[in-house]
Short mmCIF file of C-alpha atoms in Angstrom, two decimals:
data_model
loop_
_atom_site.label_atom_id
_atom_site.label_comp_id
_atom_site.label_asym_id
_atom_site.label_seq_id
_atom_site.Cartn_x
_atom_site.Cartn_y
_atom_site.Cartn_z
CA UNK A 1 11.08 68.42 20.82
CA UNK A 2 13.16 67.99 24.00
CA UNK A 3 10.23 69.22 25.92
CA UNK A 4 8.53 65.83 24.68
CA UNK A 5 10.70 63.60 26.30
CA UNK A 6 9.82 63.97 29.98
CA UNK A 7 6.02 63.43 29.01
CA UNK A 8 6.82 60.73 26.20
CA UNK A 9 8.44 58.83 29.69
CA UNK A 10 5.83 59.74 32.16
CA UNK A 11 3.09 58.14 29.88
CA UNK A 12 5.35 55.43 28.98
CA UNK A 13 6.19 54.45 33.18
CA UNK A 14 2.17 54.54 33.15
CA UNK A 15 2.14 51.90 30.52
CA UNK A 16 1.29 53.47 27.25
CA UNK A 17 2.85 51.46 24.46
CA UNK A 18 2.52 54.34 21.69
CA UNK A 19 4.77 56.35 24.04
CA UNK A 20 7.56 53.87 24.51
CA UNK A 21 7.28 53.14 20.48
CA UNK A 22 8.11 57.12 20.47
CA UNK A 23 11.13 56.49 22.34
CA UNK A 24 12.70 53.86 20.33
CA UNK A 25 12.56 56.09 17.53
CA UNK A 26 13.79 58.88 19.32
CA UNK A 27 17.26 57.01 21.07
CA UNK A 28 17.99 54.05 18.93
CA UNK A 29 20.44 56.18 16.64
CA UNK A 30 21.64 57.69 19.64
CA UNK A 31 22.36 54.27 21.60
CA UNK A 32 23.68 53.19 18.46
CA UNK A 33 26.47 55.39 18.05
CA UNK A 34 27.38 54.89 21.20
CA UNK A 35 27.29 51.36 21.11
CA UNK A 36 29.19 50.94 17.96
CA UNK A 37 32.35 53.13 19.69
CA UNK A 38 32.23 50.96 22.60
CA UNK A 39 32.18 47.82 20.46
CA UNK A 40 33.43 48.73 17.36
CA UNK A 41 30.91 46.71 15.33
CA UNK A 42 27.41 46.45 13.81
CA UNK A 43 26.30 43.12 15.45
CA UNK A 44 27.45 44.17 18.94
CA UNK A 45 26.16 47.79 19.07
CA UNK A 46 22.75 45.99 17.38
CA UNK A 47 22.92 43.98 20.19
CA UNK A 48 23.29 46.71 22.83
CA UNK A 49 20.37 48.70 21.54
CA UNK A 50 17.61 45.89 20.97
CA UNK A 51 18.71 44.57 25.17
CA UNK A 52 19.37 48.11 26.09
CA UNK A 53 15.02 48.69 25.03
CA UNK A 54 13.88 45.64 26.08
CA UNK A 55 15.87 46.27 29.99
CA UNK A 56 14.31 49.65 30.23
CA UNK A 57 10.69 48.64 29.56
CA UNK A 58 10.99 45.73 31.90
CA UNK A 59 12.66 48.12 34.50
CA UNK A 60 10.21 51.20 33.71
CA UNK A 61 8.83 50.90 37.34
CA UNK A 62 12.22 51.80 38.46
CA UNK A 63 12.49 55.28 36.56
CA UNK A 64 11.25 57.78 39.50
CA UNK A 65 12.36 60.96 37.48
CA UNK A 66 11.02 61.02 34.20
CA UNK A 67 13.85 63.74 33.17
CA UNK A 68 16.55 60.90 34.23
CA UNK A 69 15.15 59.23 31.34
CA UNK A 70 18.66 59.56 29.22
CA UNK A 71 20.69 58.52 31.54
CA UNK A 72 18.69 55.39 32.89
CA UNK A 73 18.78 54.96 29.18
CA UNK A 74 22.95 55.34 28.80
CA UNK A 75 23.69 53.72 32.01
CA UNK A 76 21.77 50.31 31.01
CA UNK A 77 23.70 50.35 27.44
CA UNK A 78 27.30 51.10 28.83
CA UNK A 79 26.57 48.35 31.75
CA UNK A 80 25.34 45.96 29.11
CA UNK A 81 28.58 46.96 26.90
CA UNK A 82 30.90 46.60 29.15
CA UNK A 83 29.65 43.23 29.97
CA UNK A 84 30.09 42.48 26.05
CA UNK A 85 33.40 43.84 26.53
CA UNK A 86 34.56 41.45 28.82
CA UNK A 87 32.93 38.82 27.31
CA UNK A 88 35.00 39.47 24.25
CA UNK A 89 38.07 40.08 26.11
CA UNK A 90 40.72 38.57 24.33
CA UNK A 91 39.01 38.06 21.16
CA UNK A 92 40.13 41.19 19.55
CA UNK A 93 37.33 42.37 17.66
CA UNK A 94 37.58 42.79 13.79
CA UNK A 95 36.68 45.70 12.49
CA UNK A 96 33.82 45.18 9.69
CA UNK A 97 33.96 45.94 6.71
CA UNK A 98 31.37 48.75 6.07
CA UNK A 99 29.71 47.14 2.87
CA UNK A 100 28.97 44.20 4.86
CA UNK A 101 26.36 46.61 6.63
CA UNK A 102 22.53 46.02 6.28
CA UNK A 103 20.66 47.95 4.00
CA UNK A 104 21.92 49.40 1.15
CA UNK A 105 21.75 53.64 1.98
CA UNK A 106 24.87 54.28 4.19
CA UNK A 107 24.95 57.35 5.61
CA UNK A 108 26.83 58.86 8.25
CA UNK A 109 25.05 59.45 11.07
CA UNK A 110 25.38 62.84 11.11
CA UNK A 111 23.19 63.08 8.32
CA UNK A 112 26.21 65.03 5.99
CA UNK A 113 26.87 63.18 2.94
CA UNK A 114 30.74 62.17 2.61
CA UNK A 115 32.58 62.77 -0.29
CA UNK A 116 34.19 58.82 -1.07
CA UNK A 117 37.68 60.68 -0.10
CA UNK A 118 35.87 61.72 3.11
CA UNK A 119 34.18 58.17 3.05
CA UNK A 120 37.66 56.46 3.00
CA UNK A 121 39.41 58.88 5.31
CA UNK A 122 36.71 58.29 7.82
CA UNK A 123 37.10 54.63 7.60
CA UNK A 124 40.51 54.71 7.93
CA UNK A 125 40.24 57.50 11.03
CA UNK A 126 37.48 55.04 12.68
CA UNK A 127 39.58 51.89 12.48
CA UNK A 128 42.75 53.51 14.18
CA UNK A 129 40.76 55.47 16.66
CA UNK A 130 38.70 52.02 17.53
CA UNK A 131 41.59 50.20 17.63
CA UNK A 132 43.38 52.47 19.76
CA UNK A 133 40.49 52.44 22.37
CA UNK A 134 40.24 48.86 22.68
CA UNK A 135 43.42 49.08 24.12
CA UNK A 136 42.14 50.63 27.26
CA UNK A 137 40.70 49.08 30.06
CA UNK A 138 36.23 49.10 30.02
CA UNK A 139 36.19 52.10 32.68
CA UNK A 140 38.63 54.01 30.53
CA UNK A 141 37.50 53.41 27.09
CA UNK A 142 33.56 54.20 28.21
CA UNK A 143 34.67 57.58 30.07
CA UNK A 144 36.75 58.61 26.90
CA UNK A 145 33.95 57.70 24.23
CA UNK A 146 31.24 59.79 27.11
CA UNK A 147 33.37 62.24 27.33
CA UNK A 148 35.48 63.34 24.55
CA UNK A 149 32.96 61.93 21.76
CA UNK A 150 29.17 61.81 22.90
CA UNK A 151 29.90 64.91 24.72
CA UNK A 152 29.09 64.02 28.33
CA UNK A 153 29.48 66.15 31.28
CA UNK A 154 32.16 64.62 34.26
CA UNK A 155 28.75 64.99 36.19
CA UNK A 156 26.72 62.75 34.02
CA UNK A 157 29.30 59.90 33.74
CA UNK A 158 29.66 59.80 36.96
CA UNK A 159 26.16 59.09 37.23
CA UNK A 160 25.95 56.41 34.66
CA UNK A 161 28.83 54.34 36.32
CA UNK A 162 27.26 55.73 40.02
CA UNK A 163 30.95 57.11 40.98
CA UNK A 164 32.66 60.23 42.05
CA UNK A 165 33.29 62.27 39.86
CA UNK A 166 37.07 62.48 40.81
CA UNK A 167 37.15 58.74 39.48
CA UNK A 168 35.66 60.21 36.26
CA UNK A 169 38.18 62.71 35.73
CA UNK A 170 41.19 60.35 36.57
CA UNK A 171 39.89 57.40 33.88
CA UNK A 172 39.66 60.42 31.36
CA UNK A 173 43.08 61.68 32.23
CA UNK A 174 44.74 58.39 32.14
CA UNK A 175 42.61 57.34 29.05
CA UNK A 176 43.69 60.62 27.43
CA UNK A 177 47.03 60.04 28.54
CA UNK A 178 47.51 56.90 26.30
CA UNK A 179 45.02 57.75 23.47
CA UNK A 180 47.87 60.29 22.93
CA UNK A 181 50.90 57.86 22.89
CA UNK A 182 48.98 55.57 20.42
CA UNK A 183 47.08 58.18 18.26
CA UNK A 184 50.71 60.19 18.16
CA UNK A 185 51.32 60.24 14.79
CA UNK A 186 47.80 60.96 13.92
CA UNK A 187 47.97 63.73 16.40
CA UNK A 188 51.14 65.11 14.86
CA UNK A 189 50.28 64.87 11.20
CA UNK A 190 47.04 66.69 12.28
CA UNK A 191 48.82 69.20 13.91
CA UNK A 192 51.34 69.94 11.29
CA UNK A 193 48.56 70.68 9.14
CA UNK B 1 51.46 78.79 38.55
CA UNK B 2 53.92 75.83 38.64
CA UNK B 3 53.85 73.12 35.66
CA UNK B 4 52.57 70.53 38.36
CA UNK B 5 49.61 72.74 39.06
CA UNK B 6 49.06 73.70 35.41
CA UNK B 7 49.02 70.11 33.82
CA UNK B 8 46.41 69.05 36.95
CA UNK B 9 44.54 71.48 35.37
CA UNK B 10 44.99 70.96 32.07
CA UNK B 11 41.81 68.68 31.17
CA UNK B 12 39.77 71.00 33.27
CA UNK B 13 40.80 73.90 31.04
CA UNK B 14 40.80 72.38 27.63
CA UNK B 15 37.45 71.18 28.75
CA UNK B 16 36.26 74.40 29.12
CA UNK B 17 34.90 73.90 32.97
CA UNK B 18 37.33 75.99 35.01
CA UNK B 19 36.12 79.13 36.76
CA UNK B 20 37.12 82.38 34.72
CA UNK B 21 39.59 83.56 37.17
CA UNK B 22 41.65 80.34 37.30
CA UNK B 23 41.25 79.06 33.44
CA UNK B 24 43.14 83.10 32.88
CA UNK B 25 46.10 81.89 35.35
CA UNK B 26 46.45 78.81 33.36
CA UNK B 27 46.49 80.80 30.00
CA UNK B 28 49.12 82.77 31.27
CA UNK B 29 51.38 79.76 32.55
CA UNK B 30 50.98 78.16 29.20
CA UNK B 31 51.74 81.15 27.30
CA UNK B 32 55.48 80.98 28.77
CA UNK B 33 55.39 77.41 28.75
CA UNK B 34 55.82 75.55 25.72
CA UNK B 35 56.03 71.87 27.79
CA UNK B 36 52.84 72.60 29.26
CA UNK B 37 51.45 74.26 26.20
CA UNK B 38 52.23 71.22 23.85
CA UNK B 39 50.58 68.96 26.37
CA UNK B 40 47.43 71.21 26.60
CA UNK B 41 47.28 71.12 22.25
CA UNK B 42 48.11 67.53 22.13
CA UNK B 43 44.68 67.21 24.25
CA UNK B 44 42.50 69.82 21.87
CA UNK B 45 43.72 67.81 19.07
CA UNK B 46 42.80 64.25 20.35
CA UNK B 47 39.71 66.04 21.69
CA UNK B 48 39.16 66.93 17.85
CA UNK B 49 40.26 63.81 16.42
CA UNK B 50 37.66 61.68 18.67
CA UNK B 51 34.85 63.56 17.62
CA UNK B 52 35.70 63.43 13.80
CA UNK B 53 34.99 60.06 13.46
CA UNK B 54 31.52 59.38 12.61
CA UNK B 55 29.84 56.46 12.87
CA UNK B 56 28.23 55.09 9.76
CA UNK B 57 24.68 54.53 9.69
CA UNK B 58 23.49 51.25 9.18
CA UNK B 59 21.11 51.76 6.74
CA UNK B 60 17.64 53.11 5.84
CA UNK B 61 15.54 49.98 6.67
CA UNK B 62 17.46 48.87 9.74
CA UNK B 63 15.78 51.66 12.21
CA UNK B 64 12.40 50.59 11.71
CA UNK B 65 13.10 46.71 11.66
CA UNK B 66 14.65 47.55 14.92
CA UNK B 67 11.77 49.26 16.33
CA UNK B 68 10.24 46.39 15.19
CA UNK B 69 11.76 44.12 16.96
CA UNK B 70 12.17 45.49 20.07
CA UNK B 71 8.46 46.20 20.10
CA UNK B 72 7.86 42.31 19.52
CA UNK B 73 10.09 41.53 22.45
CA UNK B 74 8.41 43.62 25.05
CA UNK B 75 5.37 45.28 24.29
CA UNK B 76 3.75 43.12 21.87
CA UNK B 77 4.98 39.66 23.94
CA UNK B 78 3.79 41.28 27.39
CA UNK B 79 0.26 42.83 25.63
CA UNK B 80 0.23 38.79 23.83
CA UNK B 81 1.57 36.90 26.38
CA UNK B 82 -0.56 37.82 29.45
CA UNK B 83 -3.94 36.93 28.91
CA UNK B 84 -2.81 33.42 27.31
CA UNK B 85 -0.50 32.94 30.12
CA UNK B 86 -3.98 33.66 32.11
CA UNK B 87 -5.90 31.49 30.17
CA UNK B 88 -3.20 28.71 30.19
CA UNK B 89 -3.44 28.88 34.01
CA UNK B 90 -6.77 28.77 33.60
CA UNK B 91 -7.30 25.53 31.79
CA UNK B 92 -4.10 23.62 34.13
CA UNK B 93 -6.31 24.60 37.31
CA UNK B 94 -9.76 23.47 36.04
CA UNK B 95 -8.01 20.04 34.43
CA UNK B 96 -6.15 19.87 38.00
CA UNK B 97 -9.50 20.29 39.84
CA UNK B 98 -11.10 17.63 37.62
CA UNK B 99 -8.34 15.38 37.77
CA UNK B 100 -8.36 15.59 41.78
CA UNK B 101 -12.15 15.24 41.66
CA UNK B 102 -12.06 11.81 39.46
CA UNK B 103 -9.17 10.53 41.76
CA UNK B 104 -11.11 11.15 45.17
CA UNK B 105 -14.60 9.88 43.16
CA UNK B 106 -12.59 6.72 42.33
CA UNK B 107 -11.08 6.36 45.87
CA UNK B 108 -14.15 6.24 47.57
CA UNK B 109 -15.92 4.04 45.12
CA UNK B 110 -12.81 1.65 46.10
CA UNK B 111 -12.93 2.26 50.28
CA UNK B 112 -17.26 1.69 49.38
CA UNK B 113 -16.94 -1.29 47.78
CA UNK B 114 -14.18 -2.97 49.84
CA UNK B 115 -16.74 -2.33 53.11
CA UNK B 116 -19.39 -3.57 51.27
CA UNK B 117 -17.53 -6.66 50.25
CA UNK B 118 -15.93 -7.17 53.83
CA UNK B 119 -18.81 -6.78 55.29
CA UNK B 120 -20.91 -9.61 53.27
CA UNK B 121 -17.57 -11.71 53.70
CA UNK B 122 -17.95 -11.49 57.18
CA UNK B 123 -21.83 -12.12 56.75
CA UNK B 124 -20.74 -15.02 54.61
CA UNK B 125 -18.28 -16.32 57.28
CA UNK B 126 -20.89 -15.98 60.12
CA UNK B 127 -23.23 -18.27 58.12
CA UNK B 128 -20.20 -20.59 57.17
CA UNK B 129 -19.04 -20.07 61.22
CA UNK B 130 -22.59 -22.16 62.16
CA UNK B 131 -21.95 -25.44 63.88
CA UNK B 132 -24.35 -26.92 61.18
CA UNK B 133 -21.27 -25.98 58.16
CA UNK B 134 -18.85 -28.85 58.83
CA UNK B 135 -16.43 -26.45 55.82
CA UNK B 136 -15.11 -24.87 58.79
CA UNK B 137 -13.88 -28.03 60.01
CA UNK B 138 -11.22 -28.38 57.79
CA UNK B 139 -9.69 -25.32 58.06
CA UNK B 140 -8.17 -26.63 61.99
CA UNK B 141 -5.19 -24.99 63.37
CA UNK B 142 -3.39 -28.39 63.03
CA UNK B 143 -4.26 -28.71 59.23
CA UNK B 144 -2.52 -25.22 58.99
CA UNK B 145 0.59 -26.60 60.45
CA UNK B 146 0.74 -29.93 57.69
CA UNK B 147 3.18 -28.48 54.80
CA UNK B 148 0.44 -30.21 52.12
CA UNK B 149 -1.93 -27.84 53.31
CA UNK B 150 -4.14 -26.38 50.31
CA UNK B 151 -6.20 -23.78 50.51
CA UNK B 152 -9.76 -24.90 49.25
CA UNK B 153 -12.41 -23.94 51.41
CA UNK B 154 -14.46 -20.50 51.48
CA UNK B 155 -12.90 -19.13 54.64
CA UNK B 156 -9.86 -19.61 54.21
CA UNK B 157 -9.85 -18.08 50.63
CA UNK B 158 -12.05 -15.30 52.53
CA UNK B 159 -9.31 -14.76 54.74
CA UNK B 160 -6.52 -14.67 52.51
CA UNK B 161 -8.23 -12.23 50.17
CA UNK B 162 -8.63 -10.10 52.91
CA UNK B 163 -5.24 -10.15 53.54
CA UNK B 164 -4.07 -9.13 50.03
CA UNK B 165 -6.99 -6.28 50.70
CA UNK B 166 -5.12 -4.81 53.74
CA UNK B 167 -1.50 -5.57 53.63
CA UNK B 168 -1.04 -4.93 49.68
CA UNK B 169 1.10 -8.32 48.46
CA UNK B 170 3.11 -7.43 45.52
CA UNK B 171 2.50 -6.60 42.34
CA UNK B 172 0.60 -3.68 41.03
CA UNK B 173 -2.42 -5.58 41.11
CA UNK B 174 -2.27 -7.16 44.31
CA UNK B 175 -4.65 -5.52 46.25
CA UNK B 176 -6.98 -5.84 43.06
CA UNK B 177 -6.40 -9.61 43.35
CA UNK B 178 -8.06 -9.71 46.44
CA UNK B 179 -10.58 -7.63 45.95
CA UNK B 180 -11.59 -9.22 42.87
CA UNK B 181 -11.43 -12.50 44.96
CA UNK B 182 -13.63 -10.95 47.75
CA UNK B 183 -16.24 -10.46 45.36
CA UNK B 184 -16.16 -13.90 43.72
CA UNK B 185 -16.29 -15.35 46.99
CA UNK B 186 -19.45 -13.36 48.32
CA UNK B 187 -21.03 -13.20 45.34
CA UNK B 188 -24.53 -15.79 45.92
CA UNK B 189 -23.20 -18.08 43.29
CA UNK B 190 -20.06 -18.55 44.31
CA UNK B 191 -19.25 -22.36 44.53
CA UNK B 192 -16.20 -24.20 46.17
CA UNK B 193 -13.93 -25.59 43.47
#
């Protein structure tokens, strides 16, 4: 399926509509995820993904690698985040509640069906751990969501923020660094079990 | 290994991207070091903790409807947008053409008929000029000068509706005034009030 990708974007740079349809499908949950970390709600990270699309098809002349697709892809979304970010800087964003969602199927995006103890644990675990990142600074916050949640290398985020990767690896220490003074009781409950 | 050393190391390690040889030396420091040891498992946990929250998905309908719309905002408004913007063009350049057309048609009707009439003026004033047309009489130098002075005869009406023609008196019609004028007075039955 991967192997798709790189020809999905080559055809899609040449203009072909069908392919860049493909793509939506393919990165929106993706983008999404990611979005709603960052943001830590559904109109925001909706927001993200829709202006994330519509900045890569406008900029598809710029995409020389078609296997750099994902990250021209992550870097757009995080820059366009972090602008929301400091847009909403000072207005602490609320935390929605989850019923207020669109549609009516939640699921996790996983795909693994919560038990309603899971459900409300994970509600509970999202709120603190969102709350506890919008504490750090943009740089921060994005490296530690990249990083310690999405899974990116030190490597890659240094490419989507075009840095070294030293900087990388000092925003995710630091970030770390306080994650653990806010999330300490968390931490310490977790550990004791 | 000193602590110093060890805890530089320490997101490298839990990370998993240290070389073999130095993530051992690390293992052994932390083994008899249960400062740098907590420090390493309070990063595994927050590591663990991050990636347990899961981000709920938004519902069923609301990846499609998003596809949707990002399709309407780029491919479907470029692949819509183009050839009316094209056609729009289009019809702005051929009503701009026609436009300019009428406005040079009607601007040499104006410069034809103004020679035409200045020219039968000046016909007109030749005749009226004769030594035979005592009309010419009475408009003297030293009638000119005498405040009661009205004009009434055919050259000097001739001459002042040239003068509206050339120098433009105010009003928007001005210059119509004495064109209109020029006409009356050339016209073959044109009679002195």
């Amino acid at each position: 399926m991967n192997k798709e990708v790189p020809e999905l974007v080559k055809r899609f740079v040449e203009g072909d509509q069908k392919a860049f349809a493909d793509l939506v499908t393919r990165f929106q949950k993706k983008l999404y995820a990611l979005a709603y970390r960052i943001l830590g709600n559904h109109l925001d990270a909706d927001e993200v993904v829709q202006e994330t699309f519509v900045r890569v098809y406008r900029k598809r002349k710029e995409l020389k690698d078609v296997n750099y697709f994902s990250t021209f892809l992550v870097r757009i979304a995080t820059n366009y985040a972090i602008d929301l970010l400091r847009k909403r800087k000072g207005h602490s964003s609320i935390l929605e509640d989850t019923t207020s969602l669109p549609g009516n199927v939640q699921l996790s995006l996983s795909h693994r069906v919560a038990t309603p103890s899971e459900m409300f644990e994970n509600k509970w675990l999202m709120e603190e751990i969102t709350k506890a990142l919008e504490k750090l600074p943009p740089r921060q916050k994005l490296t530690a969501i990249l990083h310690d949640i999405e899974g990116y290398s030190k490597a890659e985020i240094a490419d989507f923020f075009e840095c070294p990767q030293a900087t990388v690896r000092s925003n995710l220490h630091i970030a770390r660094t306080k994650l653990k003074k806010i999330l300490k009781k968390r931490l310490s409950s977790k550990e004791q079990k | 290994m000193t602590c110093q050393t060890a805890l530089s190391l320490l997101d490298d390690f839990v990370d998993g991207e240290l070389s073999q040889a130095l993530a051992e030396e690390v293992s052994v420091h932390l083994e008899g070091c249960p400062r740098c040891r907590l420090e390493a498992d309070e990063t595994k946990s927050l590591k663990e903790l991050l990636r347990q929250s899961e981000v709920r998905d938004p519902g069923r309908d609301y990846w499609p409807e998003t596809s949707q719309l990002i399709l309407a905002r780029t491919v479907q408004s470029a692949s819509a947008q183009e050839p009316h913007h094209t056609t729009a063009d289009q019809l702005a350049d051929q009503r701009n053409a026609f436009v300019r057309a009428l406005l040079s048609l009607a601007a040499s009707l104006v410069i034809l008929v103004s020679a035409v009439v200045v020219g039968q003026s000046q016909k007109s004033t030749a005749t009226l000029s004769s030594p035979d047309n005592p009309v010419l009489l009475t408009s003297s130098l030293a009638q000119r000068l005498d405040p009661d002075f009205q004009i009434v005869t055919h050259e000097e009406r001739t001459r002042l509706a040239k003068g509206m023609l050339l120098m433009g008196p105010p009003g928007p019609f001005g210059r119509i005034a004495g064109l209109m004028e020029l006409i009356n007075l050339a016209s073959p039955g044109f009679t002195e009030p």
